């Protein structure tokens, strides 16, 4: 188990924070595996998930975190109030403290992220752009991503 945690940690450290910068200012959608019963999360819940403070989604599904590299700078700033560097340092501490949650698995493309979330029970991820029918897009603070008041822009 420790080897798996360390491999996730290496993935966090190896991908430089400047790689794959966000290309749009549109909404960052949060997607989940279709087996997840949650339909909406508030920003506080999303923050706690991505900081590794909780190991399961509301409803009990064990969480598997994922992220689109190009969207993470804005996501971290808006949802976590962190920079990429502070996020990386935070997860190094979390992993070595023995937290049961692994850091997010990074994906370069939205297609790869969607495929991963679609096939992984309990998976949650964030991406720029649209998702397909193989995953479910969550509302955040009960607001749809298409709404102008959607909080992750």
PDB file of C-alpha atoms in Angstrom:
ATOM      1  CA  UNK A   1       0.000   0.000   0.000  1.00  0.00           C
ATOM      2  CA  UNK A   2       2.822   2.407   0.853  1.00  0.00           C
ATOM      3  CA  UNK A   3       4.327   1.815  -2.612  1.00  0.00           C
ATOM      4  CA  UNK A   4       1.042   2.820  -4.251  1.00  0.00           C
ATOM      5  CA  UNK A   5       0.894   5.993  -2.148  1.00  0.00           C
ATOM      6  CA  UNK A   6       4.463   6.859  -3.084  1.00  0.00           C
ATOM      7  CA  UNK A   7       3.762   6.340  -6.792  1.00  0.00           C
ATOM      8  CA  UNK A   8       0.868   8.809  -6.570  1.00  0.00           C
ATOM      9  CA  UNK A   9       3.144  11.219  -4.749  1.00  0.00           C
ATOM     10  CA  UNK A  10       5.751  10.906  -7.484  1.00  0.00           C
ATOM     11  CA  UNK A  11       3.068  11.720 -10.074  1.00  0.00           C
ATOM     12  CA  UNK A  12       2.279  14.902  -8.160  1.00  0.00           C
ATOM     13  CA  UNK A  13       5.897  15.971  -8.003  1.00  0.00           C
ATOM     14  CA  UNK A  14       6.938  14.929 -11.522  1.00  0.00           C
ATOM     15  CA  UNK A  15       4.353  16.981 -13.440  1.00  0.00           C
ATOM     16  CA  UNK A  16       5.585  20.574 -13.222  1.00  0.00           C
ATOM     17  CA  UNK A  17       3.080  23.229 -12.158  1.00  0.00           C
ATOM     18  CA  UNK A  18       3.538  25.160 -15.392  1.00  0.00           C
ATOM     19  CA  UNK A  19       2.671  22.222 -17.643  1.00  0.00           C
ATOM     20  CA  UNK A  20      -0.595  22.252 -19.575  1.00  0.00           C
ATOM     21  CA  UNK A  21      -1.919  25.634 -18.516  1.00  0.00           C
ATOM     22  CA  UNK A  22      -5.659  26.255 -18.721  1.00  0.00           C
ATOM     23  CA  UNK A  23      -6.767  27.546 -22.091  1.00  0.00           C
ATOM     24  CA  UNK A  24     -10.231  28.889 -21.310  1.00  0.00           C
ATOM     25  CA  UNK A  25     -12.075  30.751 -18.641  1.00  0.00           C
ATOM     26  CA  UNK A  26     -15.200  28.608 -18.963  1.00  0.00           C
ATOM     27  CA  UNK A  27     -16.588  26.440 -16.188  1.00  0.00           C
ATOM     28  CA  UNK A  28     -14.549  23.685 -14.625  1.00  0.00           C
ATOM     29  CA  UNK A  29     -16.919  20.745 -14.476  1.00  0.00           C
ATOM     30  CA  UNK A  30     -16.786  18.185 -11.700  1.00  0.00           C
ATOM     31  CA  UNK A  31     -17.579  14.689 -12.940  1.00  0.00           C
ATOM     32  CA  UNK A  32     -18.217  11.405 -11.165  1.00  0.00           C
ATOM     33  CA  UNK A  33     -18.546   7.754 -12.043  1.00  0.00           C
ATOM     34  CA  UNK A  34     -22.182   6.997 -12.897  1.00  0.00           C
ATOM     35  CA  UNK A  35     -22.440   4.661  -9.877  1.00  0.00           C
ATOM     36  CA  UNK A  36     -21.957   7.608  -7.485  1.00  0.00           C
ATOM     37  CA  UNK A  37     -25.323   8.640  -6.026  1.00  0.00           C
ATOM     38  CA  UNK A  38     -24.356  12.252  -5.310  1.00  0.00           C
ATOM     39  CA  UNK A  39     -25.795  14.851  -7.691  1.00  0.00           C
ATOM     40  CA  UNK A  40     -24.468  18.027  -6.082  1.00  0.00           C
ATOM     41  CA  UNK A  41     -21.604  19.027  -3.798  1.00  0.00           C
ATOM     42  CA  UNK A  42     -21.000  22.315  -2.094  1.00  0.00           C
ATOM     43  CA  UNK A  43     -17.616  23.994  -2.391  1.00  0.00           C
ATOM     44  CA  UNK A  44     -16.742  23.076   1.187  1.00  0.00           C
ATOM     45  CA  UNK A  45     -17.340  19.348   0.510  1.00  0.00           C
ATOM     46  CA  UNK A  46     -15.329  19.537  -2.698  1.00  0.00           C
ATOM     47  CA  UNK A  47     -12.525  21.291  -0.818  1.00  0.00           C
ATOM     48  CA  UNK A  48     -12.449  18.581   1.860  1.00  0.00           C
ATOM     49  CA  UNK A  49     -12.353  15.819  -0.775  1.00  0.00           C
ATOM     50  CA  UNK A  50      -9.457  17.323  -2.728  1.00  0.00           C
ATOM     51  CA  UNK A  51      -7.476  18.142   0.414  1.00  0.00           C
ATOM     52  CA  UNK A  52      -7.738  14.493   1.492  1.00  0.00           C
ATOM     53  CA  UNK A  53      -9.724  15.368   4.621  1.00  0.00           C
ATOM     54  CA  UNK A  54     -12.389  12.770   3.829  1.00  0.00           C
ATOM     55  CA  UNK A  55     -12.064   9.340   2.229  1.00  0.00           C
ATOM     56  CA  UNK A  56     -15.589   8.924   0.902  1.00  0.00           C
ATOM     57  CA  UNK A  57     -18.215  10.846  -0.989  1.00  0.00           C
ATOM     58  CA  UNK A  58     -21.518  11.771   0.626  1.00  0.00           C
ATOM     59  CA  UNK A  59     -23.550   8.572   0.356  1.00  0.00           C
ATOM     60  CA  UNK A  60     -20.581   6.383   1.298  1.00  0.00           C
ATOM     61  CA  UNK A  61     -18.687   5.706  -1.945  1.00  0.00           C
ATOM     62  CA  UNK A  62     -14.919   5.485  -1.363  1.00  0.00           C
ATOM     63  CA  UNK A  63     -13.406   8.395  -3.267  1.00  0.00           C
ATOM     64  CA  UNK A  64     -10.834   8.111  -6.059  1.00  0.00           C
ATOM     65  CA  UNK A  65      -9.575  11.581  -7.006  1.00  0.00           C
ATOM     66  CA  UNK A  66      -8.602  12.639 -10.529  1.00  0.00           C
ATOM     67  CA  UNK A  67      -7.730  15.922 -12.200  1.00  0.00           C
ATOM     68  CA  UNK A  68      -7.164  17.450 -15.621  1.00  0.00           C
ATOM     69  CA  UNK A  69      -3.724  19.051 -15.494  1.00  0.00           C
ATOM     70  CA  UNK A  70      -4.768  22.083 -17.547  1.00  0.00           C
ATOM     71  CA  UNK A  71      -7.610  22.932 -15.164  1.00  0.00           C
ATOM     72  CA  UNK A  72      -5.861  22.477 -11.861  1.00  0.00           C
ATOM     73  CA  UNK A  73      -4.388  25.968 -11.396  1.00  0.00           C
ATOM     74  CA  UNK A  74      -7.856  27.571 -11.500  1.00  0.00           C
ATOM     75  CA  UNK A  75      -9.500  24.705  -9.576  1.00  0.00           C
ATOM     76  CA  UNK A  76      -6.948  24.879  -6.757  1.00  0.00           C
ATOM     77  CA  UNK A  77      -7.253  28.674  -6.570  1.00  0.00           C
ATOM     78  CA  UNK A  78     -11.059  28.736  -6.559  1.00  0.00           C
ATOM     79  CA  UNK A  79     -11.952  25.602  -4.598  1.00  0.00           C
ATOM     80  CA  UNK A  80      -8.940  25.065  -2.352  1.00  0.00           C
ATOM     81  CA  UNK A  81      -7.544  28.610  -2.086  1.00  0.00           C
ATOM     82  CA  UNK A  82      -4.117  27.111  -2.861  1.00  0.00           C
ATOM     83  CA  UNK A  83      -1.430  27.386  -5.501  1.00  0.00           C
ATOM     84  CA  UNK A  84      -0.150  24.314  -7.313  1.00  0.00           C
ATOM     85  CA  UNK A  85       2.991  24.371  -5.172  1.00  0.00           C
ATOM     86  CA  UNK A  86       1.091  24.650  -1.892  1.00  0.00           C
ATOM     87  CA  UNK A  87      -1.236  21.858  -3.041  1.00  0.00           C
ATOM     88  CA  UNK A  88       1.741  19.605  -3.816  1.00  0.00           C
ATOM     89  CA  UNK A  89       3.343  20.341  -0.432  1.00  0.00           C
ATOM     90  CA  UNK A  90       0.016  19.707   1.310  1.00  0.00           C
ATOM     91  CA  UNK A  91      -0.318  16.264  -0.292  1.00  0.00           C
ATOM     92  CA  UNK A  92       3.243  15.313   0.559  1.00  0.00           C
ATOM     93  CA  UNK A  93       2.335  15.892   4.227  1.00  0.00           C
ATOM     94  CA  UNK A  94      -0.980  14.013   3.835  1.00  0.00           C
ATOM     95  CA  UNK A  95       0.648  10.957   2.249  1.00  0.00           C
ATOM     96  CA  UNK A  96       3.422  10.702   4.807  1.00  0.00           C
ATOM     97  CA  UNK A  97       0.925  11.152   7.644  1.00  0.00           C
ATOM     98  CA  UNK A  98      -0.723   7.908   6.493  1.00  0.00           C
ATOM     99  CA  UNK A  99      -3.996   9.382   5.257  1.00  0.00           C
ATOM    100  CA  UNK A 100      -6.180   6.687   3.615  1.00  0.00           C
ATOM    101  CA  UNK A 101      -6.892   8.838   0.516  1.00  0.00           C
ATOM    102  CA  UNK A 102      -4.479   9.016  -2.412  1.00  0.00           C
ATOM    103  CA  UNK A 103      -3.712  12.308  -4.177  1.00  0.00           C
ATOM    104  CA  UNK A 104      -5.508  13.014  -7.446  1.00  0.00           C
ATOM    105  CA  UNK A 105      -4.361  11.074 -10.480  1.00  0.00           C
ATOM    106  CA  UNK A 106      -3.372  13.654 -13.135  1.00  0.00           C
ATOM    107  CA  UNK A 107      -4.537  13.430 -16.758  1.00  0.00           C
ATOM    108  CA  UNK A 108      -3.324  15.546 -19.654  1.00  0.00           C
ATOM    109  CA  UNK A 109      -6.535  15.349 -21.653  1.00  0.00           C
ATOM    110  CA  UNK A 110     -10.189  15.524 -20.770  1.00  0.00           C
ATOM    111  CA  UNK A 111     -10.782  12.353 -22.807  1.00  0.00           C
ATOM    112  CA  UNK A 112      -8.334  10.359 -20.671  1.00  0.00           C
ATOM    113  CA  UNK A 113      -9.823  11.775 -17.467  1.00  0.00           C
ATOM    114  CA  UNK A 114     -13.378  10.940 -18.580  1.00  0.00           C
ATOM    115  CA  UNK A 115     -12.362   7.356 -19.483  1.00  0.00           C
ATOM    116  CA  UNK A 116     -10.732   6.912 -16.061  1.00  0.00           C
ATOM    117  CA  UNK A 117     -13.722   8.304 -14.144  1.00  0.00           C
ATOM    118  CA  UNK A 118     -16.159   6.246 -16.236  1.00  0.00           C
ATOM    119  CA  UNK A 119     -14.401   2.955 -15.433  1.00  0.00           C
ATOM    120  CA  UNK A 120     -13.457   3.655 -11.785  1.00  0.00           C
ATOM    121  CA  UNK A 121     -16.105   3.205  -9.076  1.00  0.00           C
ATOM    122  CA  UNK A 122     -16.115   6.168  -6.678  1.00  0.00           C
ATOM    123  CA  UNK A 123     -14.074   8.337  -9.045  1.00  0.00           C
ATOM    124  CA  UNK A 124     -14.455  12.110  -9.070  1.00  0.00           C
ATOM    125  CA  UNK A 125     -12.536  14.467 -11.310  1.00  0.00           C
ATOM    126  CA  UNK A 126     -12.546  17.988 -12.685  1.00  0.00           C
ATOM    127  CA  UNK A 127     -12.001  19.199 -16.224  1.00  0.00           C
ATOM    128  CA  UNK A 128     -12.389  22.082 -18.607  1.00  0.00           C
ATOM    129  CA  UNK A 129     -14.780  21.464 -21.435  1.00  0.00           C
ATOM    130  CA  UNK A 130     -17.670  19.098 -21.852  1.00  0.00           C
ATOM    131  CA  UNK A 131     -18.163  15.584 -20.551  1.00  0.00           C
ATOM    132  CA  UNK A 132     -19.938  12.742 -22.303  1.00  0.00           C
ATOM    133  CA  UNK A 133     -22.721  10.398 -21.197  1.00  0.00           C
ATOM    134  CA  UNK A 134     -20.296   7.854 -19.692  1.00  0.00           C
ATOM    135  CA  UNK A 135     -19.934  10.073 -16.583  1.00  0.00           C
ATOM    136  CA  UNK A 136     -22.199  12.384 -14.617  1.00  0.00           C
ATOM    137  CA  UNK A 137     -21.538  16.118 -14.187  1.00  0.00           C
ATOM    138  CA  UNK A 138     -22.212  17.306 -10.645  1.00  0.00           C
ATOM    139  CA  UNK A 139     -23.888  20.539  -9.721  1.00  0.00           C
ATOM    140  CA  UNK A 140     -21.790  22.648  -7.351  1.00  0.00           C
ATOM    141  CA  UNK A 141     -23.662  24.509  -4.601  1.00  0.00           C
ATOM    142  CA  UNK A 142     -26.710  23.096  -6.444  1.00  0.00           C
ATOM    143  CA  UNK A 143     -25.849  25.195  -9.533  1.00  0.00           C
ATOM    144  CA  UNK A 144     -25.452  23.661 -12.992  1.00  0.00           C
ATOM    145  CA  UNK A 145     -22.132  24.279 -14.799  1.00  0.00           C
ATOM    146  CA  UNK A 146     -23.959  26.072 -17.627  1.00  0.00           C
ATOM    147  CA  UNK A 147     -25.404  28.703 -15.266  1.00  0.00           C
ATOM    148  CA  UNK A 148     -23.667  32.091 -15.113  1.00  0.00           C
ATOM    149  CA  UNK A 149     -23.531  31.833 -11.293  1.00  0.00           C
ATOM    150  CA  UNK A 150     -21.685  28.503 -11.343  1.00  0.00           C
ATOM    151  CA  UNK A 151     -18.946  28.916  -8.718  1.00  0.00           C
ATOM    152  CA  UNK A 152     -15.994  27.226 -10.487  1.00  0.00           C
ATOM    153  CA  UNK A 153     -15.148  29.599 -13.354  1.00  0.00           C
TER     154      UNK A 153
END
